mmCIF file of C-alpha atoms in Angstrom:
data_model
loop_
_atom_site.group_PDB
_atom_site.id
_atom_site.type_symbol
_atom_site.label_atom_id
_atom_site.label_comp_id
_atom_site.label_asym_id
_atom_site.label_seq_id
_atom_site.Cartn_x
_atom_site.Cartn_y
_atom_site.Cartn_z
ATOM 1 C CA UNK A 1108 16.252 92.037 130.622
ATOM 2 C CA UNK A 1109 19.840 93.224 129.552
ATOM 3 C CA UNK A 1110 20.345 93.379 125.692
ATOM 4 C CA UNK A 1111 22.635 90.685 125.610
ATOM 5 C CA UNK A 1112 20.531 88.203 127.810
ATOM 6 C CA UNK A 1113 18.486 88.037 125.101
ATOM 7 C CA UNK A 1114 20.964 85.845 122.880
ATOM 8 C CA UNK A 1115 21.494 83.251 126.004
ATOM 9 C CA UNK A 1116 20.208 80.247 124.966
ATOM 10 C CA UNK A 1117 17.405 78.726 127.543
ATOM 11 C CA UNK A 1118 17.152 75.146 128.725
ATOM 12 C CA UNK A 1119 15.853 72.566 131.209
ATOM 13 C CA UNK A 1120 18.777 71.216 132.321
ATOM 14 C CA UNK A 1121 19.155 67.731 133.494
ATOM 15 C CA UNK A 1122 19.382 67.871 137.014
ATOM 16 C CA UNK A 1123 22.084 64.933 138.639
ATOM 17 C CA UNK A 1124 21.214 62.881 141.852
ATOM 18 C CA UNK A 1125 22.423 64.606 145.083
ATOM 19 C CA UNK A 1126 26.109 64.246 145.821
ATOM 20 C CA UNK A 1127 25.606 64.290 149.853
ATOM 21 C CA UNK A 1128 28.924 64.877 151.804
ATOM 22 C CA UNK A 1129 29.896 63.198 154.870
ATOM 23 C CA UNK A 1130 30.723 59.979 156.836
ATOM 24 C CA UNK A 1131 27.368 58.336 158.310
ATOM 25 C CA UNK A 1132 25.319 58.436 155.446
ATOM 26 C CA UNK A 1133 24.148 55.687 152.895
ATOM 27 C CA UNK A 1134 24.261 56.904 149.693
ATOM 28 C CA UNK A 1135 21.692 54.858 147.123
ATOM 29 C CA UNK A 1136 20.196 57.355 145.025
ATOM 30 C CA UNK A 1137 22.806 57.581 141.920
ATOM 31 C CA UNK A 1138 23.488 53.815 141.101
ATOM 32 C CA UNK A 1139 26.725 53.841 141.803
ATOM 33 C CA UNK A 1140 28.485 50.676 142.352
ATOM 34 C CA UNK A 1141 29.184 50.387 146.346
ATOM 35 C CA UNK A 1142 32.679 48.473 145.477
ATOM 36 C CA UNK A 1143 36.359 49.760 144.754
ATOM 37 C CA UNK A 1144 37.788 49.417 141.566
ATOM 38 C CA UNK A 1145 39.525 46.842 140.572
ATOM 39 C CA UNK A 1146 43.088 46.164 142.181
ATOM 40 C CA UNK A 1147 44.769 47.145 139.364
ATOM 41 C CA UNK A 1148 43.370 50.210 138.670
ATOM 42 C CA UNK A 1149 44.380 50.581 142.766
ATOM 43 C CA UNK A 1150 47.955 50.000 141.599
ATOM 44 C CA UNK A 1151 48.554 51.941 138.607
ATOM 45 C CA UNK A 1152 47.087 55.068 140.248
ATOM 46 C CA UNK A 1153 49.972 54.912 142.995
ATOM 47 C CA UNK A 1154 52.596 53.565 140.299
ATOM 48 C CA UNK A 1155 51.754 56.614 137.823
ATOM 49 C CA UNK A 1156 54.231 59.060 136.123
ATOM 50 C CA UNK A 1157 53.003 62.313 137.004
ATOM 51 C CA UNK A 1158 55.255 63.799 134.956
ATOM 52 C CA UNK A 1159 53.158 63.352 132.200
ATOM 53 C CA UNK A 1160 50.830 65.289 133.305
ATOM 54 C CA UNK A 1161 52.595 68.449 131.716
ATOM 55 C CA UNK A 1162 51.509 66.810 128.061
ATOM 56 C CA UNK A 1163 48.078 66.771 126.856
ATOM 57 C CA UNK A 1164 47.239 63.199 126.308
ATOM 58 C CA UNK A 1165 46.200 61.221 123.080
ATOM 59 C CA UNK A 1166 43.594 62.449 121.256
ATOM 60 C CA UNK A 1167 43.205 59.247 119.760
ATOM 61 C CA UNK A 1168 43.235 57.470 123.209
ATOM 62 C CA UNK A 1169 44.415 53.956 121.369
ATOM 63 C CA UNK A 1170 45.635 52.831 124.422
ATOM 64 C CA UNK A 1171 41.955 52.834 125.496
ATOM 65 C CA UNK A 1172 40.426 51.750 122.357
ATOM 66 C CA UNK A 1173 42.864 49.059 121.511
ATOM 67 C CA UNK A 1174 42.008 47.470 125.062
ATOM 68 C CA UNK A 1175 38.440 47.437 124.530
ATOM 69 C CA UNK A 1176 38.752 46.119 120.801
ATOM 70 C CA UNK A 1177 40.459 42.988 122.165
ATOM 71 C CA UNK A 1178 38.085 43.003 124.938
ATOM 72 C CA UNK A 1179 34.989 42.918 122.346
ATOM 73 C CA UNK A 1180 36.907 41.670 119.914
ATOM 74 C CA UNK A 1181 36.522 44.022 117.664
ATOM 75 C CA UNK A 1182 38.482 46.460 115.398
ATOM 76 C CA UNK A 1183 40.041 49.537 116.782
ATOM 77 C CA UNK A 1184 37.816 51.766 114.274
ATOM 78 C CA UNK A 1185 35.052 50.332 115.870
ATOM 79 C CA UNK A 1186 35.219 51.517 118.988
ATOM 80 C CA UNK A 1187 34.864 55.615 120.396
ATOM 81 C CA UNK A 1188 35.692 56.663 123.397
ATOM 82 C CA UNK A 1189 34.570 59.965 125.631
ATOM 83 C CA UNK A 1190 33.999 61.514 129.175
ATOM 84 C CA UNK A 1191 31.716 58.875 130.673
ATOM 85 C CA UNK A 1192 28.352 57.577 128.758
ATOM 86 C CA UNK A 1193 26.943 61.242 128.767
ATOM 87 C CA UNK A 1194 29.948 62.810 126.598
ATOM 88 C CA UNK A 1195 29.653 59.758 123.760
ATOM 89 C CA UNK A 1196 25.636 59.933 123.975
ATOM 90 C CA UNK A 1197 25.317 63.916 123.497
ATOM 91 C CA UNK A 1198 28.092 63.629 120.275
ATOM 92 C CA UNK A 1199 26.065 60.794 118.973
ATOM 93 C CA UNK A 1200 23.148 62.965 119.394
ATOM 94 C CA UNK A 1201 24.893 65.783 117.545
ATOM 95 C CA UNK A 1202 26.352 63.495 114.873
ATOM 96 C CA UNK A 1203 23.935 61.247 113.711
ATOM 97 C CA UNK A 1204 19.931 63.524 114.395
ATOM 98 C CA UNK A 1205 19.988 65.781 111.888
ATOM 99 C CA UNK A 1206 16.913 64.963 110.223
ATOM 100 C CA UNK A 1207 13.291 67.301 110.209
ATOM 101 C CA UNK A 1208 11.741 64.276 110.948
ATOM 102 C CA UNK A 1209 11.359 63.614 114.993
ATOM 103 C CA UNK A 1210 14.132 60.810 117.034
ATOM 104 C CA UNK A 1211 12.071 58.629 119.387
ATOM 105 C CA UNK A 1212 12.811 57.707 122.858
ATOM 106 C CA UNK A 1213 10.643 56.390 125.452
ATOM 107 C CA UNK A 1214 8.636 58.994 127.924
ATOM 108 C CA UNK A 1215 10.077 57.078 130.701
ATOM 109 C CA UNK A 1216 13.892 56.647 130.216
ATOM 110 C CA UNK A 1217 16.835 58.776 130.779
ATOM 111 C CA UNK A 1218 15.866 62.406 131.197
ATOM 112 C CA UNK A 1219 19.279 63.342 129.650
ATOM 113 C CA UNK A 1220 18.022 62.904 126.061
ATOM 114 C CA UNK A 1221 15.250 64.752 126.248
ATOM 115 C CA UNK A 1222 17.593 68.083 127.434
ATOM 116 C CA UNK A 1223 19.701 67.101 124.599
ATOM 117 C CA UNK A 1224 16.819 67.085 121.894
ATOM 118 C CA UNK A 1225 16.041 70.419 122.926
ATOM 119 C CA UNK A 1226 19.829 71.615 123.577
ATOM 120 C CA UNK A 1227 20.423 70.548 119.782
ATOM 121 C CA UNK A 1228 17.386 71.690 118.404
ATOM 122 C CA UNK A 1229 16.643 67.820 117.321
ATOM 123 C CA UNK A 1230 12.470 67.026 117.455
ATOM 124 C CA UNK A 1231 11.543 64.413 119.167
ATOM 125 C CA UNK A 1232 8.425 62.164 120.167
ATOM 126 C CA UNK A 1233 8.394 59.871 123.418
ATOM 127 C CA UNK A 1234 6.304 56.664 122.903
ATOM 128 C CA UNK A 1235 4.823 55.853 126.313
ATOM 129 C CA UNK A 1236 5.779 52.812 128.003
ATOM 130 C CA UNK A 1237 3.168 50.294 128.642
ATOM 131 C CA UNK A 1238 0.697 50.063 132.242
ATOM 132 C CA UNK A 1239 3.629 47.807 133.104
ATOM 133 C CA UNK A 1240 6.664 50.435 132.119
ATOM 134 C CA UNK A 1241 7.825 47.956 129.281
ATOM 135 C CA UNK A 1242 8.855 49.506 125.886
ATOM 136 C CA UNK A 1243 6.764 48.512 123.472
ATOM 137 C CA UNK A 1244 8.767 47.907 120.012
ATOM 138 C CA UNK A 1245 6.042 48.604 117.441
ATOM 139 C CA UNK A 1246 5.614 52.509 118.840
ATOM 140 C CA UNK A 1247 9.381 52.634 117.373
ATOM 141 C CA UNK A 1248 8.237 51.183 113.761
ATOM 142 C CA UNK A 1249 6.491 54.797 112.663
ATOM 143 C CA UNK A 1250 8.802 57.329 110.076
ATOM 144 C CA UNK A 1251 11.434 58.887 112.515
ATOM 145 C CA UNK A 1252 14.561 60.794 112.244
ATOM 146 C CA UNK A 1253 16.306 57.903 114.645
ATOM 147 C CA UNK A 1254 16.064 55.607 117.623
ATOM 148 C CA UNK A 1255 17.340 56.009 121.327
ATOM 149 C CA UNK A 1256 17.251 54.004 124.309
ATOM 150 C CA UNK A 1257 18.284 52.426 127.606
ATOM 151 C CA UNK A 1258 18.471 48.818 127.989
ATOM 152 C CA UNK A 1259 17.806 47.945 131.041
ATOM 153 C CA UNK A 1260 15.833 51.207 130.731
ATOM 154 C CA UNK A 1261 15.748 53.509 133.762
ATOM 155 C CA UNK A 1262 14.685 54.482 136.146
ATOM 156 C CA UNK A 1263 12.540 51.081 135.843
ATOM 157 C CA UNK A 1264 15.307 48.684 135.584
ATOM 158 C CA UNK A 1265 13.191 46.709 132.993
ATOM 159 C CA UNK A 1266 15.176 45.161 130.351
ATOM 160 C CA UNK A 1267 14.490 44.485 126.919
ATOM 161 C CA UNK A 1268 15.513 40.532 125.003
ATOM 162 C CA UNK A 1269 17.799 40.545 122.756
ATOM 163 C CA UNK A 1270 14.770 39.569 120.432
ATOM 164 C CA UNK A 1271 12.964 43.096 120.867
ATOM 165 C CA UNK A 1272 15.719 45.156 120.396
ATOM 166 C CA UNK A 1273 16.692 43.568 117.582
ATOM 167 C CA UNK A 1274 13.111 44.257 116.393
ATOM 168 C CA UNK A 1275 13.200 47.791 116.820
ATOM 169 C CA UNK A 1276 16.787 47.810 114.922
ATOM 170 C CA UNK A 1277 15.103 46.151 111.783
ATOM 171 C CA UNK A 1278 12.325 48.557 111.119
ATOM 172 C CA UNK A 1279 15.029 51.415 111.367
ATOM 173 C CA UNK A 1280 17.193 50.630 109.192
ATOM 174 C CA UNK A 1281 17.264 54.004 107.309
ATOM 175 C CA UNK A 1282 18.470 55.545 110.837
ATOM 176 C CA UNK A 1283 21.058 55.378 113.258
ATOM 177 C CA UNK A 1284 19.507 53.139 116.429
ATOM 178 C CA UNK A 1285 21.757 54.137 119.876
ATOM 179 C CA UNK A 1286 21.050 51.091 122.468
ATOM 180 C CA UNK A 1287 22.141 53.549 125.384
ATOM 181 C CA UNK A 1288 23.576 49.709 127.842
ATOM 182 C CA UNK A 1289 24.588 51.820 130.787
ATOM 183 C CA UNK A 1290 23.275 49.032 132.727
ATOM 184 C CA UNK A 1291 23.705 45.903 130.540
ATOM 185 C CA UNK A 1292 26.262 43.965 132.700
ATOM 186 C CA UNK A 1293 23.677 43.515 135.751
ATOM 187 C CA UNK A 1294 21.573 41.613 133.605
ATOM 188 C CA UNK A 1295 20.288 40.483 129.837
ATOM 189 C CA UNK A 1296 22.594 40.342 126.498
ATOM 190 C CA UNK A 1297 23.868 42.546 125.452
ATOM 191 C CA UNK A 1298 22.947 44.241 121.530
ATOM 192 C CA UNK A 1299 26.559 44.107 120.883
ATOM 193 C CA UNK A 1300 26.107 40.566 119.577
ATOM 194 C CA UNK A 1301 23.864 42.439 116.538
ATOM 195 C CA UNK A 1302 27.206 44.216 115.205
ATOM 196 C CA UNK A 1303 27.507 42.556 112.471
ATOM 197 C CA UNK A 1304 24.182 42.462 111.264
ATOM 198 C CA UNK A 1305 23.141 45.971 111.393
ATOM 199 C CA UNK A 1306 25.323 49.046 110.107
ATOM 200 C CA UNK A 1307 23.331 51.711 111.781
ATOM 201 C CA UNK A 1308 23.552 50.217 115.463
ATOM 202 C CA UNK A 1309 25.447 52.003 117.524
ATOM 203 C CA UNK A 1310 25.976 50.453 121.371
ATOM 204 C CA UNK A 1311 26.762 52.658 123.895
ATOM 205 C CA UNK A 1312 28.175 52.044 127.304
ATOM 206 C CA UNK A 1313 29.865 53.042 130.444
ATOM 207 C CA UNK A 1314 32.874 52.538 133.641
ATOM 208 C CA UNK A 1315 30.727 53.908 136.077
ATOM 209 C CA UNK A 1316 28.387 51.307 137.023
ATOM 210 C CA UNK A 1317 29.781 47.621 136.665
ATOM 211 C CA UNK A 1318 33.680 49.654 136.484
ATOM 212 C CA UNK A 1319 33.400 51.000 140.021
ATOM 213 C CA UNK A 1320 34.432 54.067 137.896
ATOM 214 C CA UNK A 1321 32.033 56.899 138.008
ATOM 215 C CA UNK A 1322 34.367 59.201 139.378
ATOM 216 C CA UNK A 1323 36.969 59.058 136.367
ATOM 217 C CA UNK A 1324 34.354 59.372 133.713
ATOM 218 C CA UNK A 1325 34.662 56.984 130.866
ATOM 219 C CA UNK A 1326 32.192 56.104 128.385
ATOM 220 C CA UNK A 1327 32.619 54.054 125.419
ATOM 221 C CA UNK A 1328 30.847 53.610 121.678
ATOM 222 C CA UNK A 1329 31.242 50.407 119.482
ATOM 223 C CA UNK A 1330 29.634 50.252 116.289
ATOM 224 C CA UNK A 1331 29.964 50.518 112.636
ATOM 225 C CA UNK A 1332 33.418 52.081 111.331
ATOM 226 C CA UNK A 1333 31.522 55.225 109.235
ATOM 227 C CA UNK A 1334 29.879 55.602 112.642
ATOM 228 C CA UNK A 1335 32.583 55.847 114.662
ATOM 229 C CA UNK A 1336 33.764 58.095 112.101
ATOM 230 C CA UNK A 1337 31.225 60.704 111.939
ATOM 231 C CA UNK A 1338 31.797 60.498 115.979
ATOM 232 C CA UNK A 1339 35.271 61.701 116.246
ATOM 233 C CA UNK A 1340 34.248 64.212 113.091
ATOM 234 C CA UNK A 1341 32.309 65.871 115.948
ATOM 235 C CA UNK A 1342 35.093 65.314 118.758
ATOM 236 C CA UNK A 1343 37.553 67.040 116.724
ATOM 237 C CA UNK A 1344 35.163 69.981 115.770
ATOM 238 C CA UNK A 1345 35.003 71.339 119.255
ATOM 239 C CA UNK A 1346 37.787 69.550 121.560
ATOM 240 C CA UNK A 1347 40.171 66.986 120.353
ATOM 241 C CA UNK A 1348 41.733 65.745 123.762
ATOM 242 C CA UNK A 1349 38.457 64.650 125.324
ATOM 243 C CA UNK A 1350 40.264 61.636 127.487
ATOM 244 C CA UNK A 1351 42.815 63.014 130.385
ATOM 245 C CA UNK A 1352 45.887 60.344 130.746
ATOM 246 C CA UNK A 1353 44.672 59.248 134.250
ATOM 247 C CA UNK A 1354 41.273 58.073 132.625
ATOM 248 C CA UNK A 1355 43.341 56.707 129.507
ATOM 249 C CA UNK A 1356 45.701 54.414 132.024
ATOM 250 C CA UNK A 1357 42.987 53.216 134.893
ATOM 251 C CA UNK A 1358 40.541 52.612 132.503
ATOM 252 C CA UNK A 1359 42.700 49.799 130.914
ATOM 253 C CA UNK A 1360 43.815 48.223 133.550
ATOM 254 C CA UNK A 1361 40.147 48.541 134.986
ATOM 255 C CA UNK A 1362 39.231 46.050 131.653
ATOM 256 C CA UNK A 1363 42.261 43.925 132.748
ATOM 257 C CA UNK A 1364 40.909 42.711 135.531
ATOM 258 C CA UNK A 1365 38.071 40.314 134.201
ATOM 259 C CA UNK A 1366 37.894 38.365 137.088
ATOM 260 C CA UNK A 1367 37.127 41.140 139.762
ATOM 261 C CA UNK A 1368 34.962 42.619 137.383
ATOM 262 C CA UNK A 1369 32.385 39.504 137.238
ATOM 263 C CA UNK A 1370 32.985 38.409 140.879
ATOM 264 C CA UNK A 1371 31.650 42.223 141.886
ATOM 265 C CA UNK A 1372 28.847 42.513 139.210
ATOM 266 C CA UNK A 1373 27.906 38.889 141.029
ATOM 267 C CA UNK A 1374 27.472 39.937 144.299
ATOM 268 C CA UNK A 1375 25.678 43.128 143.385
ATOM 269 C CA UNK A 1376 23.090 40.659 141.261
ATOM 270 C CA UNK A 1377 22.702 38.524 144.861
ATOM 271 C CA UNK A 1378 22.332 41.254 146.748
ATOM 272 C CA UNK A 1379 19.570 42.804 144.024
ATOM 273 C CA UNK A 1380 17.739 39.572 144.171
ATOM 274 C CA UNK A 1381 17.537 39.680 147.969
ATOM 275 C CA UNK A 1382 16.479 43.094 148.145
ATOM 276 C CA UNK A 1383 13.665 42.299 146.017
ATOM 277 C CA UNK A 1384 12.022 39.722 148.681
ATOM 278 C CA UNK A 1385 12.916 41.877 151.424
ATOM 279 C CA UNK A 1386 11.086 44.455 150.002
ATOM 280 C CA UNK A 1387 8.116 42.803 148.331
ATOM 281 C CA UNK A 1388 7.699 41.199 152.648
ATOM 282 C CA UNK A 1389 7.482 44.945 153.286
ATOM 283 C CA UNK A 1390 4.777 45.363 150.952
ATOM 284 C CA UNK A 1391 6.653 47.554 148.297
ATOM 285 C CA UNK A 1392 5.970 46.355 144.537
ATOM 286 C CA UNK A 1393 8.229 47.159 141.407
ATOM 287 C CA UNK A 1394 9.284 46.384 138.292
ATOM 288 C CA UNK A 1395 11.689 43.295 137.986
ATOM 289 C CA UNK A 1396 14.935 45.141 137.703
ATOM 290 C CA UNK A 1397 17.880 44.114 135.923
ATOM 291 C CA UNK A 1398 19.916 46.616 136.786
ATOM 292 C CA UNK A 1399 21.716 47.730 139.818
ATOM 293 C CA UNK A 1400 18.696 49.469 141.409
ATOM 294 C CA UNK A 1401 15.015 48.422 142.123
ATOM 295 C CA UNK A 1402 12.102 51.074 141.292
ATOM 296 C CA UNK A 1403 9.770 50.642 143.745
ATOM 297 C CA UNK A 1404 6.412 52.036 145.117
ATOM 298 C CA UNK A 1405 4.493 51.213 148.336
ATOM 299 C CA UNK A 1406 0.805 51.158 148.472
ATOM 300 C CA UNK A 1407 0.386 52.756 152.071
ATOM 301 C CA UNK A 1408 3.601 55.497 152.234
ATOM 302 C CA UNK A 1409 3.835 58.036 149.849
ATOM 303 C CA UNK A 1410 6.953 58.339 147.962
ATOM 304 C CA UNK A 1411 7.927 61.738 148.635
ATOM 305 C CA UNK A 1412 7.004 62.005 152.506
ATOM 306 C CA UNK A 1413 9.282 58.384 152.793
ATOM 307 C CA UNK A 1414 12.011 59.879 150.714
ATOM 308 C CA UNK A 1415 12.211 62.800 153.205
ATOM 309 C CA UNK A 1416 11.832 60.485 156.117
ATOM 310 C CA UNK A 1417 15.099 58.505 154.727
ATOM 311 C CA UNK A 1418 16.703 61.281 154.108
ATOM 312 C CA UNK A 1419 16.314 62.465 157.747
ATOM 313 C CA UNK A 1420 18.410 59.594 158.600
ATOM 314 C CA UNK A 1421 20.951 60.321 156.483
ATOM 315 C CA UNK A 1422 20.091 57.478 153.870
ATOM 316 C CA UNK A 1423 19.892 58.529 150.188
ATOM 317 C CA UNK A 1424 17.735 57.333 147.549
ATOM 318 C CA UNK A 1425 15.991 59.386 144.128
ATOM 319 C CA UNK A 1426 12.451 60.533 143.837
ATOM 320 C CA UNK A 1427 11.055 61.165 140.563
ATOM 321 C CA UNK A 1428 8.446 64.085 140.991
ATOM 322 C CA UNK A 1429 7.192 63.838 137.238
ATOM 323 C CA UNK A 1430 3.763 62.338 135.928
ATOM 324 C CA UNK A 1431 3.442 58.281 136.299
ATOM 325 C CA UNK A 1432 6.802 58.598 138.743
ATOM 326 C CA UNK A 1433 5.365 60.189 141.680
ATOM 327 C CA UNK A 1434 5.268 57.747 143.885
ATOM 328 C CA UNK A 1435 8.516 55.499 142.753
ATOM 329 C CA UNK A 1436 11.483 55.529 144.677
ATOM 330 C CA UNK A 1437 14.731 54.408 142.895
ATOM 331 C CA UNK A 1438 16.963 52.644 145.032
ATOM 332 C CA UNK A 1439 20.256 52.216 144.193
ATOM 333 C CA UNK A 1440 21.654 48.391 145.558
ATOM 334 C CA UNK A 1441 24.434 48.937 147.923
ATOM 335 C CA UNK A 1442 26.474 46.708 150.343
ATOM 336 C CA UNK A 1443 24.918 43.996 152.070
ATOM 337 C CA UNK A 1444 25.030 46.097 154.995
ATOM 338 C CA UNK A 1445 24.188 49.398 153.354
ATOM 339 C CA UNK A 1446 20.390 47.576 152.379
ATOM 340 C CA UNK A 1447 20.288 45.869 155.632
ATOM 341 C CA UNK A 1448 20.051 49.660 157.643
ATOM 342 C CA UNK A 1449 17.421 50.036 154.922
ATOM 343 C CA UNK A 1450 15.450 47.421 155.550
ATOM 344 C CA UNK A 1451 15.553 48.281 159.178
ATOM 345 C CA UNK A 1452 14.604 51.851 158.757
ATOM 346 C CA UNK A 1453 11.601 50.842 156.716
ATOM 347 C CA UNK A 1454 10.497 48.083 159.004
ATOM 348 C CA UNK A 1455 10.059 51.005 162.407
ATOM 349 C CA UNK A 1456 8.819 53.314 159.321
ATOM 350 C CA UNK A 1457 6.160 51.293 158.028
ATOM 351 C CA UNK A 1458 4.964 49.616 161.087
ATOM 352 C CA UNK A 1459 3.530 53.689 162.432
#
């Protein structure tokens, strides 16, 4: 080793679903929703000024913030924006764990935060989910340094009541509780309607699942003004203009268009709910997603051998190859006609 490879910091990074290139291929392994954008976002993007491009945009990004205040309605200093879900989770990670005492996430949940714990130098414990992958909320009642998760949690889909969360949120009130809702439009209520009752809840969520917007990277905090203070504290420590202008513009007009937005998030649900029987007729069980994917597990084909087998035919899903995981595939919902070639494949697959 070199002298100065000795001062490179070492990590596990997280390692991102497979970006496959290419026409002929389904692609259901990232949860990414299988619709365009909203006509307006369509619009704006040919309608732009690309003369601005030459300025750096607003640090602030009010434009942004302002339209999702009204949205939630709520104020403008209660609301953070960053580079997708990932950008505002790792700053609230650096902003608000600071303590010696360990943050708590579940040992099945986002793999993300555990590469940031260890990025950060933040301890951590991971209650275990339950025989059925639920979150149990008295693990998260213990002495901690703060509170982290998904909801709908992933990769399991399983969602959490309003009730629960809340739960966890009142026996942590001495530390700041991120409800990570990445998911939240596909299904349940979302923690947002706890605002005003809790000071340390911080709600965290994203464009690139219900927004048709992965690509453009947006990611959004609401919460308490102090926290959404301490959150652009960090922003401005190590890079004030975290929003490009394209993402500033398109993401507004992307929360314009209410209308599109439920009528897609609808016909992902339907199709969700239809993949579930087709699947449970082919003998695959899983959790009871509400998400935009279904985590599921078949009795007689092992996970990894079928996840190669789909991939052979150019069809994409994610395989987990980690304790309690190993034989889960998550599948991603897609186009009616996307699942359908599924469902054939697996129906010749499973009949050898």
């Amino acid at each position: 080793m070199r002298a100065w490879e000795k001062n490179i910091r070492r990590v596990d990074p997280y390692v991102p679903g497979e970006q496959p290139s290419g026409e002929k291929l389904i692609k259901l392994n990232t949860n990414e929703n299988p619709y365009p954008p909203a006509p307006g976002v369509e619009r704006a993007l040919r309608e732009m000024d690309y003369g601005r491009l030459r300025k750096y945009p607003d640090p602030a990004a009010s434009v942004l913030t302002g339209c999702l205040a009204g949205y939630y309605g709520v104020g403008e200093d209660q609301v953070f924006v960053g580079v997708g879900s990932d950008d505002v989770l790792a700053m609230a990670f650096l902003a608000f764990f600071n303590s010696p005492k360990p943050i708590l996430f579940p040992d099945v949940s986002y793999s993300f935060y555990k590469v940031w714990a260890n990025l950060f130098g933040i301890p951590y414990e991971m209650p275990a989910l339950d025989q059925e992958f639920r979150i149990c909320p008295p693990d998260y009642y213990k002495e901690n340094g703060g509170v982290v998760f998904p909801n709908p949690n992933a990769p399991t889909g399983l969602l959490l009541g309003l009730g629960e969360v809340e739960d966890i949120i009142r026996h942590n009130q001495d530390v700041v509780v991120v409800v990570d809702e990445a998911y939240i439009d596909f299904g349940g209520r979302s923690a947002l309607a706890l605002l005003n009752r809790y000071e340390n809840l911080l709600v965290v969520q994203t464009f690139s699942k219900a927004r048709s917007m992965a690509g453009l990277r947006i990611g959004f905090a609401i919460g308490n003004p102090r926290l959404i203070r301490a959150l652009n504290d960090v922003k401005y420590s190590y890079n004030s203009y975290t929003m490009n202008m394209p993402s500033l513009v398109l993401g507004v007009e992307s929360v314009k268009e209410e209308r599109y937005f439920r009528d897609t998030v609808a016909k992902i649900v339907k199709t969700r709910e239809q993949a579930k029987k087709r699947l449970c007729a082919l003998g695959f069980t899983f959790p009871d997603s509400m998400s935009n994917f279904i985590f599921a597990r078949h009795e007689k084909a092992a996970a990894p051998k079928l996840f190669e087998a789909l991939k052979s035919r150019q069809i994409y899903v994610r395989y987990f190859a980690q304790p309690r995981l190993e034989n889960y595939l998550r599948i991603t919902v897609g186009t009616d006609e996307e699942m359908e070639e599924l469902y054939h494949f697996l129906e010749g697959y499973l009949a050898y």
